[in-house]
Amino acid sequence: MSNVPVAVVTGSNKGIGLAIVRALCKQFPGDVYLTSRDPGRGQAAVAQLQQEGLRPLFHQLDIDDLQSIRALRDFLKEKYGGLDVLVNNAGIAFKVHDTTPFAVQAEVTLKTNFFGTRNVCTELLPLMKPYGRVVNVSSMVSSSALGGCSQELQQKFRSDTITEDELVQLMTKFVEDTKKSVHQKEGWPNTAYGVSKIGVTVLSRIQARLLNEQRKGDHILLNACCPGWVRTDMAGPKATKSPDEGAETPVYLALLPSSADAPHGQFVSNKTVRPW
Ligand code: NAP
């Protein structure tokens, strides 16, 4: 078993994820895994970084596929005995003018952004080593979508005692409510992506609380963040930040020094803790 530190970035064959891998290859003192659901796209991205003189490693990972997540978990356990840095970056968004029915958009978006990310956390968080760092890439849209929720939902999502099961029930209810076309009457905002990212931010707050309760002495720091508005296939060419600039806040959180005890359980943008 190798005792080299190891970092994993989900959805890193392009966009912000690829830029996070690039920065970690330069700054993280250990092995950095570029992961992709499609091995061809993943290997092409590895080759691109190799051209830049960097040495990322590759592992397949589709966060929609529990078997794929568990294969990575078993690999990390066997080869490294755990994990030092996990960046949950993989995500999807329908384009604004996409005509796919809203209920389908809701189901598909929540499946990857919330349930897929949660499944990665369920399988990989138990592997986190002392002083590990976990970064869940959310979005400022989670804050604006929170503001568009009913007072009752806002209270639940801001609660310091909400459980993971309760959050899962709420995310499932959103999808069901869209199928019955009652989601707005039930207090939800009209954005599937926004609700999925509320899920990611609230999940991060819950997981940080559980780490405090169960692994306090291990000094693991876990945060949600927004990378900013970044020129990628998701956000388009008009966005203000380059992918490398978008990687700055996630990488800052992934490399918080071992002396740091904060931020933890926060929502961070531009390296600054934002109110939730
Ligand atoms: P992107 O260019 O579309 O890249 C998304 C990445 O996620 C791709 O590598 C994609 O792989 C991967 N992915 C999607 N579904 C996956 C799955 N089931 N399993 C594994 N990988 C999967 O988007 P981006 O702009 O870099 O976004 C990265 C993250 O930042 C997302 O979580 C996004 O919501 C968040 N974000 C972006 C912005 C922005 O302005 N760009 C703003 C706020 C937050 P494929 O190539 O196989 O599709």
Coordinates of C-alpha atoms and ligand atoms in Angstrom, one line a residue:
M1 CA 0.0 0.0 0.0
S2 CA 1.2 3.5 -0.9
N3 CA 1.4 6.2 1.7
V4 CA 1.6 8.9 -0.9
P5 CA -1.2 11.5 -0.3
V6 CA -4.0 11.2 -2.9
A7 CA -6.6 13.6 -4.3
V8 CA -9.6 12.8 -6.5
V9 CA -11.6 15.3 -8.6
T10 CA -15.0 14.1 -10.0
G11 CA -16.1 15.2 -13.5
S12 CA -12.6 16.4 -14.4
N13 CA -12.2 15.6 -18.1
K14 CA -13.1 19.3 -18.9
G15 CA -14.2 22.6 -17.6
I16 CA -13.6 23.6 -13.9
G17 CA -12.8 20.0 -12.9
L18 CA -9.9 19.8 -15.4
A19 CA -8.6 23.2 -14.2
I20 CA -8.8 21.9 -10.6
V21 CA -6.7 18.8 -11.5
R22 CA -4.2 21.1 -13.3
A23 CA -3.8 23.3 -10.2
L24 CA -3.6 20.3 -7.9
C25 CA -0.9 18.7 -10.1
K26 CA 1.1 21.8 -9.5
Q27 CA 0.4 22.3 -5.8
F28 CA -0.7 19.0 -4.1
P29 CA 2.2 16.9 -2.8
G30 CA 0.8 13.5 -4.0
D31 CA -1.1 11.6 -6.6
V32 CA -3.9 13.5 -8.3
Y33 CA -6.7 11.5 -10.0
L34 CA -8.5 13.0 -13.0
T35 CA -11.8 11.1 -13.3
S36 CA -14.3 10.9 -16.0
R37 CA -17.4 8.8 -16.7
D38 CA -16.1 8.2 -20.2
P39 CA -12.6 6.7 -20.3
G40 CA -11.9 8.1 -23.8
R41 CA -12.6 11.7 -22.7
G42 CA -10.7 11.1 -19.5
Q43 CA -7.6 9.8 -21.2
A44 CA -7.7 12.7 -23.7
A45 CA -7.8 15.1 -20.8
V46 CA -4.9 13.3 -19.1
A47 CA -2.9 13.6 -22.4
Q48 CA -3.7 17.3 -22.6
L49 CA -2.2 17.9 -19.1
Q50 CA 0.7 15.7 -19.9
Q51 CA 1.4 18.0 -22.9
E52 CA 1.7 20.8 -20.2
G53 CA 4.3 18.7 -18.3
L54 CA 1.9 17.5 -15.6
R55 CA 1.4 14.0 -14.4
P56 CA -2.3 13.3 -13.4
L57 CA -3.4 9.7 -13.0
F58 CA -6.7 8.4 -14.3
H59 CA -9.7 6.5 -12.9
Q60 CA -13.1 6.0 -14.4
L61 CA -16.0 7.5 -12.3
D62 CA -19.6 7.9 -13.2
I63 CA -21.3 9.5 -10.2
D64 CA -24.7 8.2 -11.5
D65 CA -23.5 4.6 -11.2
L66 CA -23.1 3.2 -7.7
Q67 CA -20.9 0.3 -9.0
S68 CA -18.5 2.8 -10.6
I69 CA -18.3 4.8 -7.3
R70 CA -17.7 1.6 -5.4
A71 CA -15.0 0.4 -7.8
L72 CA -13.1 3.7 -7.1
R73 CA -13.7 3.3 -3.4
D74 CA -12.2 -0.2 -3.4
F75 CA -9.2 0.9 -5.6
L76 CA -8.4 3.8 -3.2
K77 CA -8.8 1.7 -0.1
E78 CA -6.5 -1.0 -1.5
K79 CA -3.8 1.3 -3.2
Y80 CA -3.7 4.2 -0.7
G81 CA -5.6 3.0 2.4
G82 CA -7.9 6.0 2.1
L83 CA -8.2 9.5 0.6
D84 CA -6.7 12.9 1.4
V85 CA -8.6 15.3 -0.9
L86 CA -12.0 14.8 -2.5
V87 CA -13.4 17.5 -4.8
N88 CA -17.1 16.8 -5.8
N89 CA -17.1 18.8 -9.0
A90 CA -19.2 16.7 -11.5
G91 CA -22.5 18.4 -12.3
I92 CA -25.0 19.0 -15.1
A93 CA -27.3 21.8 -16.1
F94 CA -29.9 22.0 -18.9
K95 CA -29.6 25.0 -21.1
V96 CA -32.1 27.8 -20.4
H97 CA -33.9 27.2 -23.7
D98 CA -34.0 23.4 -23.5
T99 CA -37.5 22.2 -24.2
T100 CA -37.3 19.0 -22.2
P101 CA -40.3 18.9 -19.8
F102 CA -39.5 20.5 -16.5
A103 CA -40.3 17.4 -14.5
V104 CA -37.7 15.4 -16.6
Q105 CA -35.2 18.2 -16.1
A106 CA -35.8 18.1 -12.4
E107 CA -35.4 14.3 -12.2
V108 CA -32.2 14.2 -14.3
T109 CA -30.6 17.2 -12.7
L110 CA -31.2 16.0 -9.2
K111 CA -30.1 12.5 -10.0
T112 CA -26.5 13.7 -10.8
N113 CA -26.1 16.9 -8.9
F114 CA -27.6 15.9 -5.6
F115 CA -28.1 12.1 -5.5
G116 CA -24.9 11.3 -7.4
T117 CA -22.8 13.7 -5.3
R118 CA -24.4 12.2 -2.1
N119 CA -23.6 8.7 -3.2
V120 CA -19.9 9.6 -3.8
C121 CA -19.9 11.1 -0.3
T122 CA -21.5 8.1 1.3
E123 CA -18.9 5.8 -0.2
L124 CA -15.8 8.0 0.0
L125 CA -16.2 10.1 3.2
P126 CA -15.5 7.0 5.4
L127 CA -12.1 6.8 3.6
M128 CA -11.0 10.3 4.4
K129 CA -7.8 10.4 6.3
P130 CA -7.0 12.7 9.2
Y131 CA -6.5 16.3 7.9
G132 CA -8.5 15.4 4.8
R133 CA -10.2 18.1 2.8
V134 CA -13.6 17.7 1.0
V135 CA -14.9 20.3 -1.4
N136 CA -18.5 20.1 -2.8
V137 CA -18.8 22.4 -5.8
S138 CA -22.2 24.1 -5.4
S139 CA -23.2 27.5 -6.9
M140 CA -24.3 31.0 -5.9
V141 CA -27.5 29.8 -7.6
S142 CA -28.1 27.7 -4.4
S143 CA -28.4 30.9 -2.4
S144 CA -30.7 32.6 -4.9
A145 CA -32.9 29.5 -5.2
L146 CA -33.0 29.4 -1.4
G147 CA -34.4 32.9 -1.5
G148 CA -37.1 31.7 -3.9
C149 CA -38.3 29.0 -1.6
S150 CA -41.3 29.4 0.8
Q151 CA -40.5 30.6 4.3
E152 CA -41.2 27.0 5.6
L153 CA -38.7 25.5 3.1
Q154 CA -36.1 28.2 3.8
Q155 CA -36.4 27.4 7.5
K156 CA -35.8 23.7 6.9
F157 CA -32.8 24.3 4.6
R158 CA -31.2 26.7 7.0
S159 CA -31.8 24.5 10.0
D160 CA -28.8 23.3 12.1
T161 CA -30.5 20.1 12.9
I162 CA -31.8 18.9 9.5
T163 CA -30.7 15.3 8.9
E164 CA -29.5 13.8 5.7
D165 CA -32.6 11.6 5.5
E166 CA -34.8 14.7 5.8
L167 CA -32.8 16.4 3.1
V168 CA -33.2 13.4 0.8
Q169 CA -36.9 13.4 1.5
L170 CA -37.2 17.0 0.5
M171 CA -35.1 16.6 -2.7
T172 CA -37.3 13.6 -3.6
K173 CA -40.4 15.6 -2.9
F174 CA -39.3 18.4 -5.2
V175 CA -39.0 15.9 -8.1
E176 CA -42.4 14.3 -7.3
D177 CA -44.0 17.8 -7.0
T178 CA -42.7 18.7 -10.5
K179 CA -44.3 15.6 -11.9
K180 CA -47.6 16.7 -10.5
S181 CA -46.9 20.3 -11.6
V182 CA -47.5 21.5 -8.0
H183 CA -43.9 22.4 -7.1
Q184 CA -44.5 26.2 -7.1
K185 CA -47.7 25.7 -5.0
E186 CA -45.6 23.6 -2.7
G187 CA -43.1 26.5 -2.2
W188 CA -40.3 25.5 -4.6
P189 CA -38.5 27.9 -6.9
N190 CA -38.8 27.2 -10.7
T191 CA -35.2 26.0 -11.1
A192 CA -34.2 22.4 -11.0
Y193 CA -30.5 23.3 -11.1
G194 CA -31.0 25.7 -8.2
V195 CA -32.8 23.1 -6.1
S196 CA -30.1 20.5 -6.8
K197 CA -27.5 23.0 -5.6
I198 CA -29.5 23.8 -2.5
G199 CA -29.2 20.1 -1.9
V200 CA -25.4 20.2 -2.3
T201 CA -24.9 23.2 0.0
V202 CA -27.2 21.8 2.7
L203 CA -25.7 18.3 2.4
S204 CA -22.3 19.9 3.0
R205 CA -23.5 21.6 6.2
I206 CA -24.9 18.3 7.4
Q207 CA -21.8 16.3 6.6
A208 CA -19.6 18.9 8.3
R209 CA -21.8 18.6 11.4
L210 CA -21.5 14.8 11.4
L211 CA -17.7 15.1 11.1
N212 CA -17.7 17.3 14.2
E213 CA -19.8 14.8 16.0
Q214 CA -18.1 11.6 14.9
R215 CA -14.5 12.4 13.9
K216 CA -13.6 15.6 15.7
G217 CA -10.0 14.6 16.4
D218 CA -9.3 14.0 12.7
H219 CA -9.3 17.7 11.7
I220 CA -11.1 17.0 8.4
L221 CA -12.5 20.2 6.8
L222 CA -15.5 20.0 4.4
N223 CA -17.1 22.9 2.6
A224 CA -19.4 23.8 -0.3
C225 CA -18.3 26.5 -2.7
C226 CA -19.2 28.5 -5.8
P227 CA -16.4 28.7 -8.5
G228 CA -17.9 31.9 -9.9
W229 CA -19.3 32.4 -13.4
V230 CA -16.9 30.4 -15.5
R231 CA -16.4 29.9 -19.3
T232 CA -17.2 26.2 -19.7
D233 CA -19.5 24.2 -21.8
M234 CA -22.0 24.6 -19.0
A235 CA -22.0 28.4 -18.7
G236 CA -20.9 29.4 -22.2
P237 CA -18.3 31.9 -23.6
K238 CA -19.8 35.0 -22.0
A239 CA -18.9 34.0 -18.4
T240 CA -16.4 36.3 -16.7
K241 CA -13.9 33.8 -15.3
S242 CA -11.5 31.4 -17.1
P243 CA -11.6 27.7 -15.9
D244 CA -8.3 28.3 -14.1
E245 CA -9.8 31.3 -12.3
G246 CA -12.9 29.2 -11.5
A247 CA -10.6 26.6 -9.9
E248 CA -9.1 29.0 -7.4
T249 CA -11.7 28.8 -4.6
P250 CA -12.2 25.0 -4.9
V251 CA -8.4 24.5 -4.8
Y252 CA -8.0 26.9 -1.9
L253 CA -10.4 24.8 0.1
A254 CA -8.8 21.5 -1.1
L255 CA -5.4 22.7 0.1
L256 CA -6.3 24.3 3.5
P257 CA -3.2 23.8 5.6
S258 CA -3.1 21.2 8.4
S259 CA -3.0 24.1 10.9
A260 CA -6.4 25.4 9.7
D261 CA -9.5 24.7 11.7
A262 CA -11.8 26.8 9.4
P263 CA -13.7 27.2 7.2
H264 CA -15.7 24.1 7.9
G265 CA -19.3 23.4 6.9
Q266 CA -19.4 26.8 5.1
F267 CA -20.5 28.0 1.7
V268 CA -17.5 29.8 0.2
S269 CA -17.2 32.0 -2.9
N270 CA -14.1 34.0 -3.9
K271 CA -12.3 32.4 -0.9
T272 CA -14.8 34.2 1.4
V273 CA -17.4 32.6 3.6
R274 CA -20.9 33.6 2.6
P275 CA -24.0 33.7 4.8
W276 CA -26.5 30.9 4.1
Ligands
NAP1 P1 -18.9 21.3 -17.6 O1 -17.8 22.0 -18.4 O2 -20.2 21.0 -18.3 O3 -18.2 20.0 -16.9 C1 -19.0 19.2 -16.2 C2 -18.2 17.9 -15.9 O4 -19.0 17.1 -15.0 C3 -17.8 17.2 -17.1 O5 -16.5 16.6 -16.9 C4 -18.8 16.1 -17.2 O6 -18.5 14.9 -17.9 C5 -18.9 15.8 -15.7 N1 -20.1 15.0 -15.4 C6 -21.4 15.2 -15.6 N2 -22.2 14.2 -15.2 C7 -21.3 13.3 -14.7 C8 -21.5 12.0 -14.1 N3 -22.7 11.5 -13.9 N4 -20.4 11.4 -13.6 C9 -19.2 11.9 -13.7 N5 -18.9 13.1 -14.3 C10 -20.0 13.8 -14.8 O7 -19.3 22.2 -16.4 P2 -18.4 23.2 -15.4 O8 -18.9 24.6 -15.7 O9 -17.0 22.8 -15.5 O10 -19.0 22.8 -14.0 C11 -18.3 22.1 -13.0 C12 -19.1 22.3 -11.7 O11 -19.1 23.7 -11.4 C13 -20.5 21.8 -11.7 O12 -20.9 21.2 -10.5 C14 -21.3 23.1 -11.9 O13 -22.6 22.9 -11.5 C15 -20.5 24.0 -11.1 N6 -20.7 25.5 -11.4 C16 -20.3 26.0 -12.6 C17 -20.4 27.3 -12.8 C18 -20.0 27.9 -14.1 O14 -20.2 29.2 -14.3 N7 -19.5 27.2 -15.1 C19 -21.0 28.2 -11.9 C20 -21.3 27.6 -10.6 C21 -21.2 26.3 -10.4 P3 -18.9 14.7 -19.4 O15 -17.8 15.4 -20.3 O16 -18.8 13.2 -19.6 O17 -20.2 15.3 -19.7

